[in-house]
Coordinates of C-alpha atoms and ligand atoms in Angstrom, one line a residue:
M6 CA 52.9 110.3 -3.0
N7 CA 55.8 110.8 -0.7
D8 CA 55.7 113.5 2.0
T9 CA 58.7 115.3 3.3
I10 CA 59.9 114.5 6.8
R11 CA 59.4 118.2 7.7
S12 CA 55.7 118.2 6.6
I13 CA 55.1 115.0 8.6
A14 CA 56.7 116.6 11.7
T15 CA 54.3 119.5 11.2
I16 CA 51.3 117.3 10.9
M17 CA 52.3 115.2 14.0
S18 CA 53.0 118.3 16.1
D19 CA 49.3 119.0 16.1
L20 CA 48.2 115.5 17.0
D21 CA 47.8 113.7 20.3
G22 CA 46.9 110.0 20.9
I23 CA 49.3 108.3 18.6
L24 CA 49.5 104.5 18.0
L25 CA 52.7 103.2 16.4
F26 CA 52.6 99.9 14.5
P27 CA 55.9 98.0 13.9
H28 CA 55.7 94.9 11.7
V29 CA 54.9 91.4 12.9
N30 CA 58.0 89.3 13.7
M31 CA 59.4 92.6 14.9
D32 CA 63.1 93.2 14.5
G33 CA 65.6 95.8 15.8
D34 CA 64.6 98.3 13.2
A35 CA 60.8 97.9 13.6
L36 CA 60.8 98.0 17.4
G37 CA 63.8 100.4 17.7
S38 CA 62.1 102.9 15.3
A39 CA 58.8 102.6 17.1
S40 CA 60.1 103.0 20.6
A41 CA 62.4 105.9 19.6
L42 CA 59.5 107.8 18.1
C43 CA 57.2 106.9 21.0
L44 CA 59.7 108.3 23.5
A45 CA 60.2 111.4 21.5
L46 CA 56.5 112.1 21.2
R47 CA 56.1 111.5 25.0
S48 CA 58.9 114.0 25.7
L49 CA 56.8 116.5 23.8
G50 CA 53.9 115.8 26.1
K51 CA 51.9 113.6 23.8
K52 CA 50.2 110.3 24.6
A53 CA 51.9 107.7 22.4
Y54 CA 52.1 103.9 22.5
V55 CA 53.7 101.1 20.4
M56 CA 50.9 98.6 19.6
I57 CA 52.1 95.0 19.4
S58 CA 50.5 91.6 19.4
E59 CA 53.4 89.2 20.2
P60 CA 56.1 89.0 22.8
V61 CA 59.2 91.2 22.3
P62 CA 62.1 89.0 21.2
K63 CA 64.5 88.3 24.1
N64 CA 67.5 90.0 22.6
L65 CA 65.5 93.2 21.9
D66 CA 63.9 93.4 25.4
F67 CA 65.8 96.7 26.1
L68 CA 64.1 98.4 23.3
E69 CA 60.7 98.1 24.9
C70 CA 61.3 101.2 27.0
G71 CA 57.8 101.1 28.6
C72 CA 56.2 101.9 25.2
C73 CA 54.6 98.6 24.2
I74 CA 50.9 97.7 24.7
T75 CA 48.8 94.9 23.5
D76 CA 45.5 96.5 24.4
D77 CA 44.7 99.8 22.8
S78 CA 41.8 100.7 25.1
I79 CA 44.3 102.7 27.2
L80 CA 43.9 105.5 24.6
E81 CA 40.5 107.1 24.5
D82 CA 41.1 109.0 21.3
V83 CA 43.5 107.9 18.6
Q84 CA 44.3 110.8 16.3
L85 CA 47.0 108.9 14.3
S86 CA 47.8 105.3 13.5
L87 CA 51.3 105.2 12.1
Q88 CA 52.9 102.1 10.5
L89 CA 56.6 101.8 10.9
D90 CA 59.1 99.7 8.9
C91 CA 56.3 98.2 6.9
N92 CA 53.2 99.0 5.0
G93 CA 49.9 97.3 4.3
L94 CA 47.5 95.4 6.7
R95 CA 49.2 92.0 6.1
R96 CA 52.2 93.3 8.1
I97 CA 50.2 94.1 11.2
P98 CA 48.0 90.9 11.7
G99 CA 45.8 90.8 14.7
R100 CA 46.0 94.6 15.1
E101 CA 43.6 95.7 12.3
T102 CA 40.9 96.9 14.7
A103 CA 43.4 99.1 16.6
W104 CA 44.8 100.4 13.3
E105 CA 41.3 101.4 12.1
R106 CA 40.9 103.6 15.2
G107 CA 43.4 106.2 14.0
R108 CA 41.6 109.3 12.5
L109 CA 44.6 109.8 10.4
K110 CA 46.8 107.0 8.9
G111 CA 50.4 107.3 8.1
C112 CA 53.3 105.2 7.0
I113 CA 57.1 105.6 7.4
D114 CA 59.1 102.8 5.8
H115 CA 62.1 101.9 3.7
H116 CA 60.7 98.9 1.8
A117 CA 60.2 99.5 -1.9
T118 CA 57.4 97.0 -2.2
T119 CA 54.2 98.8 -1.3
S120 CA 50.8 97.4 -0.5
K121 CA 47.7 99.2 -1.8
D122 CA 45.2 98.0 0.9
I123 CA 45.5 101.1 3.1
R124 CA 44.7 104.7 2.1
Y125 CA 47.3 106.7 4.0
D126 CA 47.0 110.4 4.8
F127 CA 50.7 110.7 4.6
T128 CA 53.7 108.4 3.7
R129 CA 57.4 108.6 3.8
I130 CA 59.0 105.7 2.0
E131 CA 62.7 105.8 1.4
P132 CA 64.0 102.6 -0.2
K133 CA 67.6 104.0 -0.1
S134 CA 67.6 104.4 3.6
A135 CA 69.3 101.4 5.3
A136 CA 66.9 101.4 8.2
T137 CA 63.6 103.0 9.1
G138 CA 65.5 104.2 12.1
E139 CA 67.4 106.6 9.8
I140 CA 64.1 108.3 8.8
I141 CA 62.9 108.3 12.4
Y142 CA 66.1 110.0 13.6
R143 CA 65.5 112.9 11.2
L144 CA 61.8 113.0 12.1
I145 CA 62.6 113.3 15.8
K146 CA 65.0 116.2 15.0
D147 CA 62.4 117.9 13.0
L148 CA 59.8 117.4 15.8
G149 CA 62.2 119.3 18.0
A150 CA 62.6 116.5 20.5
E151 CA 65.9 115.8 22.2
I152 CA 67.9 112.7 21.4
T153 CA 68.0 111.1 24.8
L154 CA 70.2 108.1 25.7
D155 CA 67.2 105.7 25.4
I156 CA 66.3 107.2 22.0
A157 CA 70.0 106.9 20.9
N158 CA 70.0 103.2 21.9
C159 CA 66.8 102.5 19.9
I160 CA 68.1 104.3 16.8
F161 CA 71.5 102.5 17.0
A162 CA 69.8 99.2 17.4
A163 CA 67.6 99.9 14.4
I164 CA 70.6 100.8 12.2
T165 CA 73.0 98.1 13.3
T166 CA 70.5 95.3 12.9
D167 CA 69.2 96.4 9.5
T168 CA 72.7 97.0 8.1
G169 CA 74.0 93.6 9.4
N170 CA 76.2 95.6 11.7
F171 CA 77.2 98.0 8.9
Q172 CA 78.2 95.1 6.5
H173 CA 75.3 95.1 4.1
T174 CA 75.4 97.0 0.8
N175 CA 72.5 99.2 2.0
T176 CA 74.9 100.9 4.5
T177 CA 75.5 104.5 3.4
S178 CA 77.5 107.5 4.6
R179 CA 74.2 108.7 6.1
S180 CA 73.9 105.6 8.2
H181 CA 77.3 106.3 9.7
E182 CA 76.7 110.0 10.0
I183 CA 73.5 109.4 12.1
V184 CA 75.4 106.9 14.3
G185 CA 78.2 109.4 14.6
H186 CA 75.7 111.9 16.1
L187 CA 74.5 109.1 18.6
Y188 CA 78.1 108.9 19.9
K189 CA 77.7 112.5 21.1
V190 CA 74.8 111.6 23.3
E191 CA 75.9 111.5 27.0
G192 CA 76.4 107.9 28.1
F193 CA 76.0 106.3 24.7
N194 CA 78.1 103.1 24.4
S195 CA 77.7 101.1 21.2
K196 CA 79.5 98.1 22.6
V197 CA 76.9 97.7 25.4
I198 CA 74.0 97.8 22.9
S199 CA 75.8 95.5 20.4
A200 CA 76.4 93.0 23.2
L201 CA 72.7 93.1 24.3
I202 CA 71.6 92.4 20.7
Y203 CA 74.2 90.0 19.5
D204 CA 75.8 88.3 22.4
R205 CA 72.9 86.8 24.3
R206 CA 72.1 83.7 22.4
S207 CA 71.2 80.6 24.2
K208 CA 73.0 77.3 24.0
E209 CA 69.9 75.8 22.5
A210 CA 69.8 78.4 19.8
L211 CA 73.4 77.5 18.8
M212 CA 72.5 73.8 18.7
L213 CA 69.5 74.6 16.5
E214 CA 71.7 76.7 14.2
S215 CA 74.2 73.9 13.9
A216 CA 71.5 71.4 13.1
V217 CA 70.0 73.7 10.4
L218 CA 73.5 74.4 8.9
G219 CA 74.4 70.7 9.1
S220 CA 71.5 69.8 6.7
L221 CA 71.6 72.6 4.1
D222 CA 70.7 71.7 0.5
F223 CA 72.8 73.2 -2.2
Y224 CA 71.8 73.9 -5.8
A225 CA 73.2 75.6 -8.9
D226 CA 76.8 74.6 -8.3
G227 CA 76.7 75.8 -4.7
K228 CA 75.4 79.2 -5.6
L229 CA 72.1 78.6 -3.8
A230 CA 71.9 77.3 -0.3
V231 CA 68.6 76.3 1.3
G232 CA 67.9 75.6 5.0
K233 CA 64.8 74.7 7.0
V234 CA 63.7 75.5 10.5
T235 CA 60.8 73.1 11.1
Q236 CA 58.5 72.8 14.1
A237 CA 60.1 69.4 14.8
L238 CA 63.6 71.0 15.1
L239 CA 62.3 73.8 17.3
E240 CA 60.8 71.2 19.6
E241 CA 63.9 69.0 19.6
Y242 CA 66.1 71.8 20.7
G243 CA 63.5 73.6 22.9
C244 CA 63.7 76.8 20.9
T245 CA 61.2 79.4 19.6
M246 CA 61.3 80.7 16.1
D247 CA 62.9 84.1 17.1
E248 CA 66.0 82.1 18.2
A249 CA 66.5 81.1 14.5
E250 CA 67.4 84.8 13.9
G251 CA 70.8 85.0 12.4
I252 CA 70.9 81.6 10.7
I253 CA 70.3 83.2 7.3
Q254 CA 73.4 85.4 7.8
R255 CA 75.5 82.3 8.6
I256 CA 74.2 80.7 5.3
M257 CA 75.3 83.8 3.4
S258 CA 78.8 83.6 4.9
I259 CA 79.5 80.5 2.9
D260 CA 82.0 81.1 0.1
G261 CA 80.4 80.9 -3.3
V262 CA 76.8 81.2 -2.1
E263 CA 75.0 83.9 -4.1
A264 CA 71.5 83.3 -2.7
G265 CA 70.3 81.9 0.5
C266 CA 66.9 80.8 1.6
L267 CA 65.7 79.8 5.0
F268 CA 62.3 78.2 5.4
K269 CA 60.6 78.8 8.7
E270 CA 57.7 76.6 9.5
S271 CA 55.1 77.8 11.9
A272 CA 51.8 76.2 13.0
N273 CA 49.8 77.6 10.1
N274 CA 52.2 78.6 7.4
V275 CA 55.8 78.6 6.0
R276 CA 57.8 81.7 5.7
A277 CA 60.9 81.9 3.4
S278 CA 63.6 84.4 4.3
L279 CA 65.7 85.2 1.1
R280 CA 69.1 86.9 0.8
G281 CA 71.2 87.7 -2.2
R282 CA 74.9 88.4 -2.2
T283 CA 75.5 90.6 -5.3
Y284 CA 73.2 90.1 -8.3
A285 CA 70.5 87.6 -7.4
N286 CA 67.2 89.5 -7.2
M287 CA 65.4 88.2 -4.1
E288 CA 62.6 90.8 -4.2
K289 CA 61.6 89.6 -7.7
A290 CA 61.5 86.0 -6.5
A291 CA 59.5 86.9 -3.4
A292 CA 57.1 89.0 -5.4
K293 CA 56.1 85.9 -7.5
F294 CA 54.5 84.5 -4.3
G295 CA 53.0 87.7 -3.0
G296 CA 56.0 88.6 -0.8
G297 CA 58.4 91.5 -1.0
G298 CA 61.3 93.4 0.6
H299 CA 64.6 94.6 -0.9
V300 CA 66.6 93.3 -3.8
L301 CA 69.1 91.5 -1.6
A302 CA 66.8 90.8 1.3
A303 CA 63.2 89.7 0.9
G304 CA 60.7 87.2 2.1
C305 CA 57.4 85.5 1.2
S306 CA 54.9 83.1 2.9
F307 CA 53.2 80.0 1.8
N308 CA 50.0 78.3 3.1
L309 CA 51.5 75.0 2.1
P310 CA 53.6 72.2 3.6
I311 CA 57.3 73.0 3.5
E312 CA 58.0 70.4 0.8
E313 CA 55.4 72.0 -1.5
A314 CA 56.7 75.5 -0.8
E315 CA 60.2 74.3 -1.8
K316 CA 58.9 72.9 -5.1
L317 CA 57.5 76.3 -6.0
L318 CA 60.3 78.6 -4.7
I319 CA 63.5 76.7 -5.5
P320 CA 63.2 76.9 -9.3
E321 CA 62.7 80.6 -9.0
L322 CA 65.8 81.0 -6.8
I323 CA 67.9 78.8 -9.2
E324 CA 66.9 81.2 -12.0
A325 CA 67.8 84.2 -9.8
V326 CA 71.4 82.9 -9.4
S327 CA 71.9 81.7 -13.0
Ligands
MN2 MN1 63.8 97.8 8.4

């Protein structure tokens, strides 16, 4: 079941009291999409909030736009719970009770891997869209809301981050067309937004990156590169995990690397971020461990020590690059 954007706009036009749910470990697409839609709904006179359960990453602070809440009691009646840039309860941990409040449940996403643990009243899943922000832009237009400067900034952030600044293979003519429209919004300046997202890294984050890159393991004649961000490293450099953002892209910039893996160790589990360059199917490898994502960008989690997770995942990745 995949509903049209127009029909979703029609449904939403009649609703008030809307909670938007970006995925955990929010990125520019998840938060940008959620805030853009939240602002558009408010401009139409509706009560809308973005429900989160973690701090907004520093480099995305400008996307908050007064939309985010951690306590949903501010809404008396929740007519719609809408998941953005993700699907399934596993992607919104700690927010299940708030999610259940929605009389209707919806999902707008571009991840092909879909979870079956939620019965949605409507869904729009477009695996060919580079970012959920592309779908949200069209939804805002169909809702009849104006693309304000704040909304334009949110949509631009969503698209630039999920396309790797228009370098990933998921980038399409439509990604550029939508951004082209954003340039017509009064005051829009892509350079300013890019600098906010990409050029505010701390010294500590760069030191952490250099430590991780300095101890990469290579397999399969250099076609697979594996890095690790451990709790010990974070402590040593005084960093939080969101400052490890971007390390996987650095790994993928190494000549000859077809697949990259970055293990991220948290207090209670290990998450693996997986990237492929051309042919290595990362979605398939992630799916073996209950994860998912896209063919060239996926992820999975392990409730195991990092060494055990490596033993399980690396053979699959070696197979993916061979
Ligand atoms: Mn996305």
